[in-house]
Structure formats: C-alpha cells, structure tokens
Coordinates of C-alpha atoms and ligand atoms in Angstrom, one line a residue:
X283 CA 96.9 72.4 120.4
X284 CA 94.8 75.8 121.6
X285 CA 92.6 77.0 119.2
X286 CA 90.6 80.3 119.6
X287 CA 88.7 82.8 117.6
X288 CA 91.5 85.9 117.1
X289 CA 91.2 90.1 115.8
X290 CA 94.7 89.7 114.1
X291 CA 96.7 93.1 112.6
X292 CA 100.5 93.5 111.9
X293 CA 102.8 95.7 113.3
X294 CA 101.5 98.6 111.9
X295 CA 97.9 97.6 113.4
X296 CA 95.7 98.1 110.3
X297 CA 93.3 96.3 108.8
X298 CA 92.9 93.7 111.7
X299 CA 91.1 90.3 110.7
X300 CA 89.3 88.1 112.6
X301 CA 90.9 84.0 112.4
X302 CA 91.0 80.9 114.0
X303 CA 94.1 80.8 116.0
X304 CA 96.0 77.6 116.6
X305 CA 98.8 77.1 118.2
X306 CA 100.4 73.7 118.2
X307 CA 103.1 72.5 120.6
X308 CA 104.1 70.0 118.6
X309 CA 105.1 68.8 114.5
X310 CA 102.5 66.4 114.3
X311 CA 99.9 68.8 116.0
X312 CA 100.5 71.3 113.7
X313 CA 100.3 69.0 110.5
X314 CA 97.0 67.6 112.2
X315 CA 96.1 70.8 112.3
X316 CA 96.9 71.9 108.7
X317 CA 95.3 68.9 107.5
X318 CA 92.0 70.1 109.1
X319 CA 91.8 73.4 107.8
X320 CA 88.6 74.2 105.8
X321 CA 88.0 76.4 102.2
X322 CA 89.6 79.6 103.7
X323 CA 93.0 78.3 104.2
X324 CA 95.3 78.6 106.3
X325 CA 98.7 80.5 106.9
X326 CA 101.6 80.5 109.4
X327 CA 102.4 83.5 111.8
X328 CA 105.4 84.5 113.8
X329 CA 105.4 87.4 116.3
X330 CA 103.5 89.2 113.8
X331 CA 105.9 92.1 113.0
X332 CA 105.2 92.1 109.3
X333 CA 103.7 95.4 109.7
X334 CA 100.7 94.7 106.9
X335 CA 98.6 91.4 106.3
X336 CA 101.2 88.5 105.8
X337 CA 100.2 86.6 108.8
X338 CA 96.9 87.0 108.6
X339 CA 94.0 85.2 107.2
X340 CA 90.5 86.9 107.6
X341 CA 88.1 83.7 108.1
X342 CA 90.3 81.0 108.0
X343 CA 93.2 79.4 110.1
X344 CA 96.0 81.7 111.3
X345 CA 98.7 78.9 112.7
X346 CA 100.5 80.2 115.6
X347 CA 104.2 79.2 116.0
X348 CA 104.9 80.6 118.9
X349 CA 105.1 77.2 120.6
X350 CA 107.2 75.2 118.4
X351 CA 110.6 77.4 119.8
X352 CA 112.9 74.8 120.8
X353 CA 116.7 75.2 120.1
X354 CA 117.5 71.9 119.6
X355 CA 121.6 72.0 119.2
X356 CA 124.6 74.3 118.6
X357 CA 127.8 73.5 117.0
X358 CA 129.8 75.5 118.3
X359 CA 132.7 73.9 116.2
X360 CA 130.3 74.4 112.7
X361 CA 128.8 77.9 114.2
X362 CA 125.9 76.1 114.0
X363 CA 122.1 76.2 115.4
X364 CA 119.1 74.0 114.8
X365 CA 116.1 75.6 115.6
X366 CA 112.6 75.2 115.3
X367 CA 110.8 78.1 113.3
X368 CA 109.0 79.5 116.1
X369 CA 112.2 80.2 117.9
X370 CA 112.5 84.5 118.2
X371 CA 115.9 85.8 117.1
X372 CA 115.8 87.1 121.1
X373 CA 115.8 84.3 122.4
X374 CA 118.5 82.6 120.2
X375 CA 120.7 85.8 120.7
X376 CA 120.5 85.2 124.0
X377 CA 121.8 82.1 123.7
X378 CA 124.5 82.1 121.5
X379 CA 125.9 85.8 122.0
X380 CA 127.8 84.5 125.3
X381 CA 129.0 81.4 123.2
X382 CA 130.6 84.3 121.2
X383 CA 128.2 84.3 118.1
X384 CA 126.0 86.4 116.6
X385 CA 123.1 85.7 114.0
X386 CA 124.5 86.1 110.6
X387 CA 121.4 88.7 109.9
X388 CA 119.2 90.4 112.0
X389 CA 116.2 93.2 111.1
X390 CA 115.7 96.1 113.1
X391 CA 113.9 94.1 115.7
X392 CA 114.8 90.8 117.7
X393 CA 111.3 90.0 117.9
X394 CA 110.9 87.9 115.1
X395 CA 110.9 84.3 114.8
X396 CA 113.2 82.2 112.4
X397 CA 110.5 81.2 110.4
X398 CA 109.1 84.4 109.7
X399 CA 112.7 85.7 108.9
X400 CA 113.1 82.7 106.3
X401 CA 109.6 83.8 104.8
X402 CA 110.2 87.2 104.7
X403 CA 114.0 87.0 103.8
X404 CA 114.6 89.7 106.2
X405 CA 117.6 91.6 105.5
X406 CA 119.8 93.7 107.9
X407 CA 121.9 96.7 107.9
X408 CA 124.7 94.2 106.6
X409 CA 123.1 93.2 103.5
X410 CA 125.2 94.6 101.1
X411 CA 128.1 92.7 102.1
X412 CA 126.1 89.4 103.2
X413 CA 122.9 89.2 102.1
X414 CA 119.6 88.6 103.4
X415 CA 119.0 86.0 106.1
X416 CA 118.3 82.9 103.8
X417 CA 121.9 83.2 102.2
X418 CA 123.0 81.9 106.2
X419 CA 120.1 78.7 106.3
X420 CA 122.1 75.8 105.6
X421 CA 118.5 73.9 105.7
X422 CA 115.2 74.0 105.8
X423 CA 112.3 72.1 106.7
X424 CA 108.5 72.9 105.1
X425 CA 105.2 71.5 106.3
X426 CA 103.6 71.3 102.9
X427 CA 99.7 70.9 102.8
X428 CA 99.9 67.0 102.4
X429 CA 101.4 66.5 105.4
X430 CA 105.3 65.5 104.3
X431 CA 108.0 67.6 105.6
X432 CA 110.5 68.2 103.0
X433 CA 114.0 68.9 103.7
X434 CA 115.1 71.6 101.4
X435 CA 118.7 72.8 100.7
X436 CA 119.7 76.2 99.3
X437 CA 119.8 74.6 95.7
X438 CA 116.4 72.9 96.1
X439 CA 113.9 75.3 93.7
X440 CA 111.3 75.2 96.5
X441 CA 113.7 77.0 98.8
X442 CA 113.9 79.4 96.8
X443 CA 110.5 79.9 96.2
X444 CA 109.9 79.8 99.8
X445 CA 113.0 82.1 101.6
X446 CA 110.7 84.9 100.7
X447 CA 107.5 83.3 99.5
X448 CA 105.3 85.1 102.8
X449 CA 104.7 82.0 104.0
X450 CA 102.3 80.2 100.9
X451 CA 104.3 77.2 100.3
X452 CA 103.9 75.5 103.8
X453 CA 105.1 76.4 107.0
X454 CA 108.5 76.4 107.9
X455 CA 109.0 73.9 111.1
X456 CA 112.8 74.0 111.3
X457 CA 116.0 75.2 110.3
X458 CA 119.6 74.8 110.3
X459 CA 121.3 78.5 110.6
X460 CA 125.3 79.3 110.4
X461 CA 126.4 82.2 113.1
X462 CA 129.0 84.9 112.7
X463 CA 131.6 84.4 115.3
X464 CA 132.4 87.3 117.2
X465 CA 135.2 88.2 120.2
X466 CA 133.4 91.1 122.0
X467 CA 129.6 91.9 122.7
X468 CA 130.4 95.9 121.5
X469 CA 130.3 97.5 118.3
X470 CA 132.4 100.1 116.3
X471 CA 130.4 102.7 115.7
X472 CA 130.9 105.7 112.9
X473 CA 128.8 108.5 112.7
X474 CA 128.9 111.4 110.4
X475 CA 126.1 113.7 109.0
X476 CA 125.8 114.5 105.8
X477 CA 124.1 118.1 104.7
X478 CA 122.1 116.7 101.8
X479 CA 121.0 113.6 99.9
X480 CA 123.9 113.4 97.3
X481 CA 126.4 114.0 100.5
X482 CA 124.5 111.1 102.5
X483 CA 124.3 108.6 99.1
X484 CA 128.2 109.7 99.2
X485 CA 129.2 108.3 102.4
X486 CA 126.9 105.6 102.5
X487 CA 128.7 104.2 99.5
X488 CA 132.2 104.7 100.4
X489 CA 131.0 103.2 103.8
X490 CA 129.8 100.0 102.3
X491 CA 133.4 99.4 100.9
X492 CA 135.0 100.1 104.9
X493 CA 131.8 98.6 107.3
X494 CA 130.1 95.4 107.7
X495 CA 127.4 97.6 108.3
X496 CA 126.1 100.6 107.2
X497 CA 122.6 102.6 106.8
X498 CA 121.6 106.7 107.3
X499 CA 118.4 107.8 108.9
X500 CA 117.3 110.8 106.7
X501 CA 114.9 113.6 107.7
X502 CA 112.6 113.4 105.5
X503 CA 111.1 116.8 106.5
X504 CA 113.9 119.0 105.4
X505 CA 113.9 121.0 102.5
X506 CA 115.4 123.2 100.1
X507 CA 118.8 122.8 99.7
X508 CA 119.1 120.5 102.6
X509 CA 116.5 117.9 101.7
X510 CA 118.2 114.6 101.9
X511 CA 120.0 115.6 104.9
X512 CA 120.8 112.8 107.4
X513 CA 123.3 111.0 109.5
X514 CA 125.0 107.8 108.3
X515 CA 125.8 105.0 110.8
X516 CA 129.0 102.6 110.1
X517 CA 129.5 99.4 112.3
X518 CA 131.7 96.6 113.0
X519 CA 132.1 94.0 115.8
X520 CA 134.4 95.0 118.3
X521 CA 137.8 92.9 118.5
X522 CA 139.4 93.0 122.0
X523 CA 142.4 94.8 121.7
X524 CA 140.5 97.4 120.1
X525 CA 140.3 101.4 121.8
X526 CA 138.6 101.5 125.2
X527 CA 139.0 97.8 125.7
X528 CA 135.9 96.0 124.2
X529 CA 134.4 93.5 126.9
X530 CA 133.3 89.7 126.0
X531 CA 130.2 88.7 124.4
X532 CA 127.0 89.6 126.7
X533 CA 123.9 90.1 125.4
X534 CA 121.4 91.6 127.9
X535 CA 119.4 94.0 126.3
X536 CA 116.1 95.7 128.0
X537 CA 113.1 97.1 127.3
X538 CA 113.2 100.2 129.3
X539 CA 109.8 102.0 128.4
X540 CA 106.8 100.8 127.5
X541 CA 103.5 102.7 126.1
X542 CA 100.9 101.3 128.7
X543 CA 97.7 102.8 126.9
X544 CA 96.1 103.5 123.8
X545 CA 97.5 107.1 122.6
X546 CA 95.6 109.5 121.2
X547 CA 95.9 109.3 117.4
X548 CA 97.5 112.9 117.0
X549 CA 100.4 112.2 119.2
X550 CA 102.5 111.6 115.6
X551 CA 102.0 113.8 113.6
X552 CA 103.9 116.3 111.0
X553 CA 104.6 118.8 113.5
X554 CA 106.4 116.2 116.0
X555 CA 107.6 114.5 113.5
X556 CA 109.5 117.6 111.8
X557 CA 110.6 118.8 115.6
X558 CA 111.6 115.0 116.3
X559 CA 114.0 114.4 112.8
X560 CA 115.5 118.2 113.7
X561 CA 116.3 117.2 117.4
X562 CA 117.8 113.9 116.0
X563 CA 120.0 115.7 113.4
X564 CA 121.1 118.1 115.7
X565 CA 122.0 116.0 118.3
X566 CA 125.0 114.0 115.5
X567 CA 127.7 114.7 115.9
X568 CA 129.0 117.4 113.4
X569 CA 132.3 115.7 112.2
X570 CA 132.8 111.9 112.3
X571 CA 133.2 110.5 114.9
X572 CA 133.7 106.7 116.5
X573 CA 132.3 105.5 119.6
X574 CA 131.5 102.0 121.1
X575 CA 127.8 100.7 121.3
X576 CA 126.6 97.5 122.7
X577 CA 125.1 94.8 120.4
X578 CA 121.6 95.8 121.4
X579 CA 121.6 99.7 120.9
X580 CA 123.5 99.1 118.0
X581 CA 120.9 96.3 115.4
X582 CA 117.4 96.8 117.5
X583 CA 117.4 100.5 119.0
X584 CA 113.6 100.8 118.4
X585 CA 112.9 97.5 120.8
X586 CA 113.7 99.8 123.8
X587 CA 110.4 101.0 124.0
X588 CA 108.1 98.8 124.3
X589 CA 105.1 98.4 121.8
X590 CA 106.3 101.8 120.6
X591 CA 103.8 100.9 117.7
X592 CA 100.8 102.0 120.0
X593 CA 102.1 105.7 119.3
X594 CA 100.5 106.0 116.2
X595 CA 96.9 105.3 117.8
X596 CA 93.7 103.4 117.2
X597 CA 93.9 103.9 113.1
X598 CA 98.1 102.8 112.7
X599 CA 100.7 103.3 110.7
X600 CA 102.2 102.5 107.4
X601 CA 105.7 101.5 106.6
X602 CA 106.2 102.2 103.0
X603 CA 109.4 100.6 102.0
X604 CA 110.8 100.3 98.8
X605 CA 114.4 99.3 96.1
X606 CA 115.5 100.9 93.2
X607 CA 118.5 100.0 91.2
X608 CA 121.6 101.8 91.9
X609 CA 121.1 104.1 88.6
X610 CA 117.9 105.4 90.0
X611 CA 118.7 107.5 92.7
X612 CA 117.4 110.2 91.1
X613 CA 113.8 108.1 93.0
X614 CA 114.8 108.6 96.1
X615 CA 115.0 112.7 95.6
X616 CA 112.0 113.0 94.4
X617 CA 110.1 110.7 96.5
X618 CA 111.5 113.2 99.4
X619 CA 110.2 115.8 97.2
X620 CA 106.7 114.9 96.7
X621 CA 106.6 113.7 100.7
X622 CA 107.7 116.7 101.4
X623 CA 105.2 118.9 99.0
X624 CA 102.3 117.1 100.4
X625 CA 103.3 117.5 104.2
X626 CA 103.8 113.8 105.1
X627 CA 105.9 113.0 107.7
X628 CA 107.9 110.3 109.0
X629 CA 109.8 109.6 112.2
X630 CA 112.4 107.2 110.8
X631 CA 113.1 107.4 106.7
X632 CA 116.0 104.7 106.6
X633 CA 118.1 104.8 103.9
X634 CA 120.3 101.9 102.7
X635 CA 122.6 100.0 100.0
X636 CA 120.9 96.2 98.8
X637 CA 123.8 93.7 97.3
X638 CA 122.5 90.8 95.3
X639 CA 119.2 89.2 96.0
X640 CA 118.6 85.3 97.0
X641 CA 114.9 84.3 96.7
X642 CA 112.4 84.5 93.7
X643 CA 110.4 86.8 95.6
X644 CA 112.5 87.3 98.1
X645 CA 113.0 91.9 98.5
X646 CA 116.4 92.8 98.0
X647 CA 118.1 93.2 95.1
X648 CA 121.0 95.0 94.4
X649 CA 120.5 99.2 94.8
X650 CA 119.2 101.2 97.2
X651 CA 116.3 101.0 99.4
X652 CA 114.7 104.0 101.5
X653 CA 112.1 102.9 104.3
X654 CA 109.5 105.5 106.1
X655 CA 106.9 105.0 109.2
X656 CA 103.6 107.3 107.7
X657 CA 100.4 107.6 110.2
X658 CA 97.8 105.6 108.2
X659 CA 95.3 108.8 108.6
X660 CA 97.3 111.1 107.1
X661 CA 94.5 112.2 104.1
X662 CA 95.2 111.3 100.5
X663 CA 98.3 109.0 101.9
X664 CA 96.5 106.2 99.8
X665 CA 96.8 108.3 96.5
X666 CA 100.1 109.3 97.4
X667 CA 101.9 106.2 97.8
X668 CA 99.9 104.7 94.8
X669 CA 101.8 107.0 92.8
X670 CA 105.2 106.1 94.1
X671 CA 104.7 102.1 93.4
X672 CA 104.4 103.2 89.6
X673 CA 107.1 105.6 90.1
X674 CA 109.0 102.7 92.1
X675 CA 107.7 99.5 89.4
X676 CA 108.6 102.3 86.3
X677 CA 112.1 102.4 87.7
X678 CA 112.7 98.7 88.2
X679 CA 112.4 99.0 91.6
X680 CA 109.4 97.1 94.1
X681 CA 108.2 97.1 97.3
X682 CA 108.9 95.0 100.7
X683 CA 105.6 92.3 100.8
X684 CA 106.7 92.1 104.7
X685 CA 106.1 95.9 105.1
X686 CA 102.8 96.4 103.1
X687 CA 99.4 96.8 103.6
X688 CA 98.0 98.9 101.3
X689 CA 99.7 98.2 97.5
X690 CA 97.5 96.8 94.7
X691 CA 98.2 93.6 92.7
X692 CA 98.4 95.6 89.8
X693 CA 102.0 96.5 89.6
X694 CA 103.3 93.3 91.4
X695 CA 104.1 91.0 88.1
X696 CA 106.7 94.4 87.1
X697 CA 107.9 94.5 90.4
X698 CA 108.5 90.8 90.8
X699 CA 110.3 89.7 87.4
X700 CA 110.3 85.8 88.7
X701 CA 106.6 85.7 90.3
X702 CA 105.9 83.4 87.4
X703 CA 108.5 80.8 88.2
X704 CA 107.8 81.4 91.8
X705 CA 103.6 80.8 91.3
X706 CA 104.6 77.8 89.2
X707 CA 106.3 76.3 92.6
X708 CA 104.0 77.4 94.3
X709 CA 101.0 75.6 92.9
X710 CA 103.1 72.3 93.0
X711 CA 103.4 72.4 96.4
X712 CA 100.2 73.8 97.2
X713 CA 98.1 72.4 94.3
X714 CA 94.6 72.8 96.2
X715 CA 95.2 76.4 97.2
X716 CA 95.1 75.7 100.7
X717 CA 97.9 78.2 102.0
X718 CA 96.6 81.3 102.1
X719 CA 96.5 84.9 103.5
X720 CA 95.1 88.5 103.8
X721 CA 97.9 89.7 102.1
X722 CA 98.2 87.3 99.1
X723 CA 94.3 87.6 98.5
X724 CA 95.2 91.4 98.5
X725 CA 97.9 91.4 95.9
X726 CA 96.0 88.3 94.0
X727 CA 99.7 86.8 95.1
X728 CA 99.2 83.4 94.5
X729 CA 97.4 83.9 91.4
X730 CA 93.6 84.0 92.7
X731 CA 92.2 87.5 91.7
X732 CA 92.8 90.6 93.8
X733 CA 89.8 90.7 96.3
Ligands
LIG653 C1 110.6 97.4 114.4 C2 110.7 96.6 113.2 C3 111.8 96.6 112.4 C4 112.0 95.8 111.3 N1 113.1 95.9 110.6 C5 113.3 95.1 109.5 C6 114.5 95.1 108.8 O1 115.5 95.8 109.2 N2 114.7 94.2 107.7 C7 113.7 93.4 107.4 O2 113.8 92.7 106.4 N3 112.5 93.4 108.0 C8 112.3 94.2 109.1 N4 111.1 94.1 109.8 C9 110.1 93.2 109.3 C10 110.2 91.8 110.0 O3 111.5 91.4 110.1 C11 109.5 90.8 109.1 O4 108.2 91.1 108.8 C12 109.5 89.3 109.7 O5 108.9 88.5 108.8 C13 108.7 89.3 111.0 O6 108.8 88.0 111.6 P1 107.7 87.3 112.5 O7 108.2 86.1 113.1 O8 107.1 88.4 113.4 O9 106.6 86.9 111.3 P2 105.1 87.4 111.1 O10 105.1 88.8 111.0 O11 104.3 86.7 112.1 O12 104.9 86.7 109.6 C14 105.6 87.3 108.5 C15 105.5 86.4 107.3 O13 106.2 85.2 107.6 C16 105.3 84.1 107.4 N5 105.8 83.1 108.4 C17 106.0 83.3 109.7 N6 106.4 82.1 110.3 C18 106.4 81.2 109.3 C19 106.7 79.8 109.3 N7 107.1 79.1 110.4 N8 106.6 79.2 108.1 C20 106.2 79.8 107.0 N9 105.9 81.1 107.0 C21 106.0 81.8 108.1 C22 103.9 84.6 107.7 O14 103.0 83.8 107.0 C23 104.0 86.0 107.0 O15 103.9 85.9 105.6 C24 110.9 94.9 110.9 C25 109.8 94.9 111.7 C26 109.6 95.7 112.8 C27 108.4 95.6 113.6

C-alpha cells in the first residue's frame, strides 16, 4: 500500500480537493485499507476522467485503483474477460482487439478503468442498440465497508444500485465482462451533414435503425436558420470481404500530441470556438459519404492529443451533459438557443439517441442526450446552466453524475425517479456512512444534506 497526501480534480480540473491517497496492490490491502478509514470516508477512483467530483473526497480517503489492473483470464470460447477493476479499457483493448474482440461499450476515451465504467455505467455511441456498459458485466464483485466481497449478478438489487451508483456502495474489485467479436480492426464509416437541427435529429434516427453506432457533433454556435446544424457519424465493424479490403484486428492507437504546459486560460474561447465548429463543418463532406476508419480514430478521437484537457487553462472546463425523452426535442432547440443568445461556446456539442436504461441511477434512459465542453470562466455560466437543469428535470430529462460539477441537489430526486430505492440499498450496504465523496456531499446524494 502507498499512501500520500493528494490535490485531486476531474477531468475538467475544477474544484480540486486535497485527500489521502492510497493505492493498494492488493484485495486484502485495499479492504485493510477501507477498514481503516476515519469520519471523512472514503471513495474509490479510477483514472479520474469523471470530469467533476465523483472520485474525490476532500479530507478523507480517495482509494486509488490503479494498481489492482490484472487481467486475470479470457475465454475466448465464452468472449470472455475477468478483470480486476483497476484494469483501463486501453489496456484490455489492447489485449483482446488481436484476439478479434472488442469491448461491448466504450466512452469517448480508453482511459478509463473497468470499475469506474461499472460506477458510472458509461455508455457509448452504441447505446441505443446495446446499452450502457453494465448491460455486458456478467459479474461483479464489491468491497463493501465490512470487509466481505460480495458477488453480485445482474439480478442481484445491489448491482443495480451500484452499475451507476458513483462508487458509494463499495468499491468494485472485479469483474466478469462479455466482448463483441469482431473480424477486422476497421470501421464503416458514414458521414453526412445535416443543415439544421430537425435535418440532424432526422438522420440520426433513421441511422439508429441502419448502424450499430451513431451520434452528430453539432455547432452549437450557428444560428438563425441554421442553428442545429451538424454532421452525423454512422459506424459498423468492418467484415473482410468488405470495399477496400478491411485488415485483421490490430489495435495500436497513439497519442500523437501532447499539451506540454499550462495554457493560457483564453486560448478557448467563443471566438475559437465559433472559427473551430465552422472549420469542422466545412471540412464534411457535403453529400454522404462512406470511408474506412481504424478502431481508434473511430470510438476515442479526442485521446490523440494528449491531456487536451490542459487547453482550457488554470480555472477548467465544464461538461454539461444531459437526457430528455424522445417527445422533448423541442429541449434541445432551445438549449442551443439560449447558448447561443448568451455567447457560450463549445468545441464539441455531441448529440445522441439513449435506448433503455439499466441501473437505478445509472444516466441513460431512453431519448436523446446532447453533451457540450463550456470553459468554467465563462461569466454567469453558473446561472445559465442552473436554468437548463429545471428546464432539463421540468422535461423529464437529468443530468450525467459522471460529467458534473456544478448542479445542486435540489432537482436531483425529479431527475432520478428511483434515488429512493437506490438510497434504501445504499444505506444497507453502507449503514455507517462510510463511502463517501465530493460529489455525493455536493448533491446531498446519499441522503446527508447538500454541503
Ligand atoms: C474525453 C472523455 C470522454 C468521455 N466520454 C464518455 C462517453 O462517451 N460516455 C460516458 O458514459 N462517459 C464518458 N466519459 C466519462 C467517463 O467515461 C466516466 O467518468 C468514467 O467513470 C471514468 O472512469 P475512471 O476509471 O476514470 O473513473 P473515475 O473518474 O476515477 O471515477 C468515476 C466514478 O467511478 C467510481 N469508481 C471508480 N473506480 C471504482 C471502483 N473500482 N469501484 C467503485 N467505484 C469506482 C468513482 O468513485 C467515481 O464515482 C468521458 C470522459 C472523458 C474524459
């Protein structure tokens, strides 16, 4: 075990907390360890790419997985892995990808460990036809606070309660994960713009129906009769008899920049932003059109560029990310709208179709969900984006735990119809409160009051 004092952020690098660090190598080092852990609690982390205050714990224990990353065995005849929790999807991908698999789910970034993908029930760009990442964990084992590891199947409540639950039911040591077999490393790319938000919402939902998977960046910063505009993206595996002869599985991705300093905290800003999202719709292709990516560009095009989140400066960056039910649409225009009114910009607004969710508290649920990267000085960004949680809660809608920093607890109980059920499971596992973290102080998660 290493244990160290630690300035901990997310991804977005706001609101950084000091912790005790601890990183054990082992099982029994980290249940020693959770067993020692004082009146401030304690909380696993991954690689820390929540981008707000999940795995974080200001004063108390932050425990580190990164050591506990063994893959311990692959069935290739099941398309299975066993992993431990502090194994990065990078890694595993690695791995398997040559074997002639691929991870069922994947976010926009590799660099995230299994357990923080159970705990977050990350979803990917294929969720509408398979669901977020828990849907694929055959099972799960959880390090509760006194001491057992419990095995837990999908139809176990506690898995439920924790695929999703930010880490406050114990921490996630292992897990059995079923792979998506695949004959090439290349994907099937489709491409096509469309001129405004209805045309974009329009091809992303007769693409959902052709593609395993499908999403559309949309420039936020364009308005008038073209706000909405953006390009959609359609994608499936390669097979090898496909057009310009797909190679075998390979995997070997690299990061080909990286930002070696601090930048200033200007560099993103409206202006490059607007000149950034023109540039990137000018530069689709007009009419669609297919083309072949590799596995890499395809799912985790931002991990190119190394610590890219350094861009945004000293003071960080929001990601404001949210889900409305198909019938409200009509959100999505006018949260452009208001962006737009008030000037705030975003380099990536992702736009996307949910299908059914899995988890009590898990994100997803079935409609769709639009995702923007904000720079946390913009001024009156706070008032702004309090507004669009009522707007988002009055519509039925809610925001992404994993992504936020900023919301208050107040709307949270609207936004998460099962939080009940979920803090009921929760307490039973965690009866003395002892899992705990920035983020669920914040939002009074667990039930304690907001701080
Ligand atoms: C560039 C980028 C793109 C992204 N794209 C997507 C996307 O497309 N879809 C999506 O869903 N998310 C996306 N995310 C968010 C990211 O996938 C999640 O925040 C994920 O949880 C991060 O995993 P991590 O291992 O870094 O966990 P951390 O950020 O370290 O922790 C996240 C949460 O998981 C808990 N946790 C971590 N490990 C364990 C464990 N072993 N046991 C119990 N709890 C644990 C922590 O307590 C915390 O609550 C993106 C993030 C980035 C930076």
């Amino acid at each position: 075990v290493t244990a160290a004092p630690a300035l901990l952020s997310g991804w977005g690098r706001t609101a950084a907390t000091r912790a005790t660090l601890v990183r054990p190598a082992s099982v029994d080092a980290l249940r020693e360890a959770l067993l020692a852990v004082d009146g401030r609690g304690a909380v696993a982390r991954g690689l820390g790419r929540a981008y707000g205050d999940a795995a974080q714990n200001g004063g108390g224990t932050v425990l580190g997985l990164d050591r506990l990353d063994r893959l311990e065995r692959f069935d290739a005849d099941a398309g299975e892995v066993v992993a431990e929790a502090g194994l990065s999807l990078e890694r595993l991908l690695r791995t398997v990808v040559p074997l002639g698999f691929f991870v069922a789910v994947t976010p926009g970034t590799r660099h995230v460990t299994v357990g923080g993908a159970i705990a977050a029930d990350v979803h990917g760009k294929n969720h509408h036809r398979d669901g977020s990442f828990s849907r694929h964990v055959r099972w799960l084992e959880l390090l509760t606070p006194d001491g057992r590891v419990r095995r837990l199947e999908p139809s176990d409540p506690l898995f439920g309660a924790t695929a999703g639950g930010m880490g406050l039911t114990g921490v996630i040591t292992r897990a059995a994960l079923r792979l998506l077999p695949i004959r090439t490393g290349d994907m099937r790319v489709t491409t096509e713009r469309g001129r405004d938000l209805d045309e974009v919402v329009a091809l992303l939902e007769a693409g959902d129906r052709e593609a395993r998977y499908s999403v559309a960046w949309v420039d936020c910063l364009a308005g008038g009769d073209r706000l909405g505009r953006g390009v959609v993206m359609l994608g499936d595996h390669a097979e090898p008899g496909d057009r310009d002869a797909a190679g075998p599985p390979a995997f070997a991705p690299a990061s080909r920049l990286g930002i070696p300093v601090q930048a200033p905290a200007k560099l993103l800003n409206t202006w490059t932003a607007r000149a950034f999202n023109a540039v990137w719709f000018a530069k689709a292709p007009r009419r669609r059109r297919e083309h072949r990516e590799s596995l890499g560009a395809f799912f985790h095009p931002l991990d190119g560029v190394r610590d890219w989140n350094r861009l945004y400066g000293r003071t960080g960056f929001v990601q404001y990310q949210f889900v409305v039910p198909f019938d409200r649409a009509d959100v999505l225009r006018s949260t452009l709208e208001r962006l737009g009114r008030e000037r705030i910009g975003s380099f990536l607004a992702v736009l996307k179709r949910f299908g059914p969710g899995t988890g009590l508290l898990s994100f997803p649920m079935p409609g769709w969900t639009l995702a923007m990267d904000i720079p946390a000085n913009v001024p009156g960004l706070p008032g702004v984006l309090d507004a669009l949680d009522e707007q988002v809660a009055g519509a039925g809608g809610r925001v992404y735990l994993a992504k936020d920093s900023r919301a208050s607890g107040r709307l949270l109980g609207r936004m998460y119809p099962e939080l009940d059920r979920w803090r009921a499971l929760q307490r039973e596992c965690d009866p003395g409160g002892v899992m705990r973290s920035d983020l669920a102080r914040r939002l009074g998660l667990t039930g304690e009051p907001a701080a």
